[in-house]
Structure formats: structure tokens, C-alpha cells
Amino acid sequence: MRGQLDPQSSMFHYFSPESRVPADHPLRRVKKLADRALAAISADLNALYSSVGRPSIPPERLLKGQLLIALYSIRSDRQFCEQLDYNILF
């Protein structure tokens, strides 16, 4: 018997990106190393920011983005933002 296509069921997919990336993928090790390095300079980063005003993007997130740009030879920040929509590894 031929199954029926349900257009609504494919509209929502709930899964963890962690569950989709292989456990032995090299980016997992790079992420751990980057997290350790950023934790070591966290106090210095905190000192650079004001306690008043609008919150910024966390510098750790920006630095991790720059690391991915370097690792994957992405030509620009704009192209990286586009790649974020396509690559679940990021």
C-alpha cells in the first residue's frame, strides 16, 4: 500500500544539533579547546565591557565564529552568516 504524504508533519522537526553531529567529529575537540581558552580569558573580556547599556553579542561567540571562518576558509562574515543556515556542524 502506498503511503500518503503529510505536508504538515515535515514542517516541524525538533532535534538537538548535538545528536546529529558524530561523536568523533574533529570540531567537537576544537570546540572543547576553544571553550577552555575562552574560559581562561573570560575575566579579561568582562573588564572590557560596561555594566550599563544595551547588552552586546558575547565576545566568546564572536571569537568562535572567527575560528570557524578560519577553519573553513569562509571569505567574509556575511558569507559565514549565510553558511550558518546551511551547515549544522557550526
Coordinates of C-alpha atoms in Angstrom, one line a residue:
M1 CA 0.0 0.0 0.0
R2 CA 1.3 3.4 -0.9
G3 CA 1.7 5.9 2.0
Q4 CA 0.2 9.3 1.9
L5 CA 2.3 12.5 2.1
D6 CA 1.5 14.6 5.1
P7 CA 2.8 18.1 4.4
Q8 CA 2.3 19.3 8.0
S9 CA 4.4 16.6 9.6
S10 CA 7.6 17.7 7.8
M11 CA 7.1 21.3 8.7
F12 CA 8.4 20.9 12.3
H13 CA 11.4 18.9 13.2
Y14 CA 12.7 19.0 16.7
F15 CA 16.1 17.6 17.3
S16 CA 19.3 18.5 19.0
P17 CA 22.2 19.5 16.8
E18 CA 24.4 17.6 19.2
S19 CA 22.6 14.4 18.2
R20 CA 23.2 15.0 14.5
V21 CA 27.0 15.6 14.7
P22 CA 29.1 12.4 15.0
A23 CA 30.7 12.0 18.4
D24 CA 34.2 11.7 16.9
H25 CA 33.9 14.7 14.6
P26 CA 37.1 17.0 14.8
L27 CA 35.0 20.1 15.5
R28 CA 34.0 18.6 18.9
R29 CA 37.6 18.6 20.0
V30 CA 38.2 22.1 18.6
K31 CA 35.2 23.4 20.5
K32 CA 36.5 21.9 23.8
L33 CA 39.9 23.5 23.3
A34 CA 38.3 26.9 22.3
D35 CA 36.0 26.8 25.3
R36 CA 38.9 26.2 27.6
A37 CA 40.9 29.0 26.1
L38 CA 38.0 31.4 26.2
A39 CA 37.2 30.5 29.8
A40 CA 40.8 31.4 30.7
I41 CA 40.4 35.0 29.3
S42 CA 36.8 35.4 30.4
A43 CA 37.7 37.8 33.3
D44 CA 39.7 40.0 30.9
L45 CA 36.8 40.1 28.5
N46 CA 34.4 41.1 31.2
A47 CA 36.7 44.0 32.2
L48 CA 36.4 45.4 28.6
Y49 CA 32.6 45.8 28.8
S50 CA 30.5 48.3 30.6
S51 CA 27.9 47.2 33.1
V52 CA 25.3 49.7 31.7
G53 CA 23.8 50.0 28.3
R54 CA 22.5 47.5 25.8
P55 CA 24.0 44.0 26.0
S56 CA 26.3 43.0 23.2
I57 CA 26.9 39.7 21.4
P58 CA 29.1 37.7 23.8
P59 CA 32.7 38.0 22.7
E60 CA 33.2 34.3 23.1
R61 CA 30.6 33.7 20.4
L62 CA 32.2 36.2 18.1
L63 CA 35.6 34.6 18.6
K64 CA 34.3 31.1 18.0
G65 CA 32.7 32.4 14.8
Q66 CA 36.1 33.8 13.6
L67 CA 37.7 30.4 14.4
L68 CA 35.1 28.7 12.2
I69 CA 35.7 31.2 9.4
A70 CA 39.4 30.5 9.5
L71 CA 39.0 26.7 9.7
Y72 CA 36.5 26.5 6.8
S73 CA 38.2 29.3 4.7
I74 CA 35.0 31.3 4.6
R75 CA 35.7 34.6 2.8
S76 CA 33.5 37.0 4.8
D77 CA 31.4 37.5 7.9
R78 CA 28.4 37.9 5.6
Q79 CA 29.1 34.5 3.9
F80 CA 29.6 32.9 7.3
C81 CA 26.1 34.1 8.4
E82 CA 24.7 32.5 5.3
Q83 CA 26.6 29.3 6.0
L84 CA 25.1 29.1 9.5
D85 CA 21.7 28.4 7.9
Y86 CA 23.1 25.5 5.9
N87 CA 25.7 23.8 8.0
I88 CA 24.6 22.1 11.2
L89 CA 28.2 21.5 12.2
F90 CA 28.5 25.2 13.1

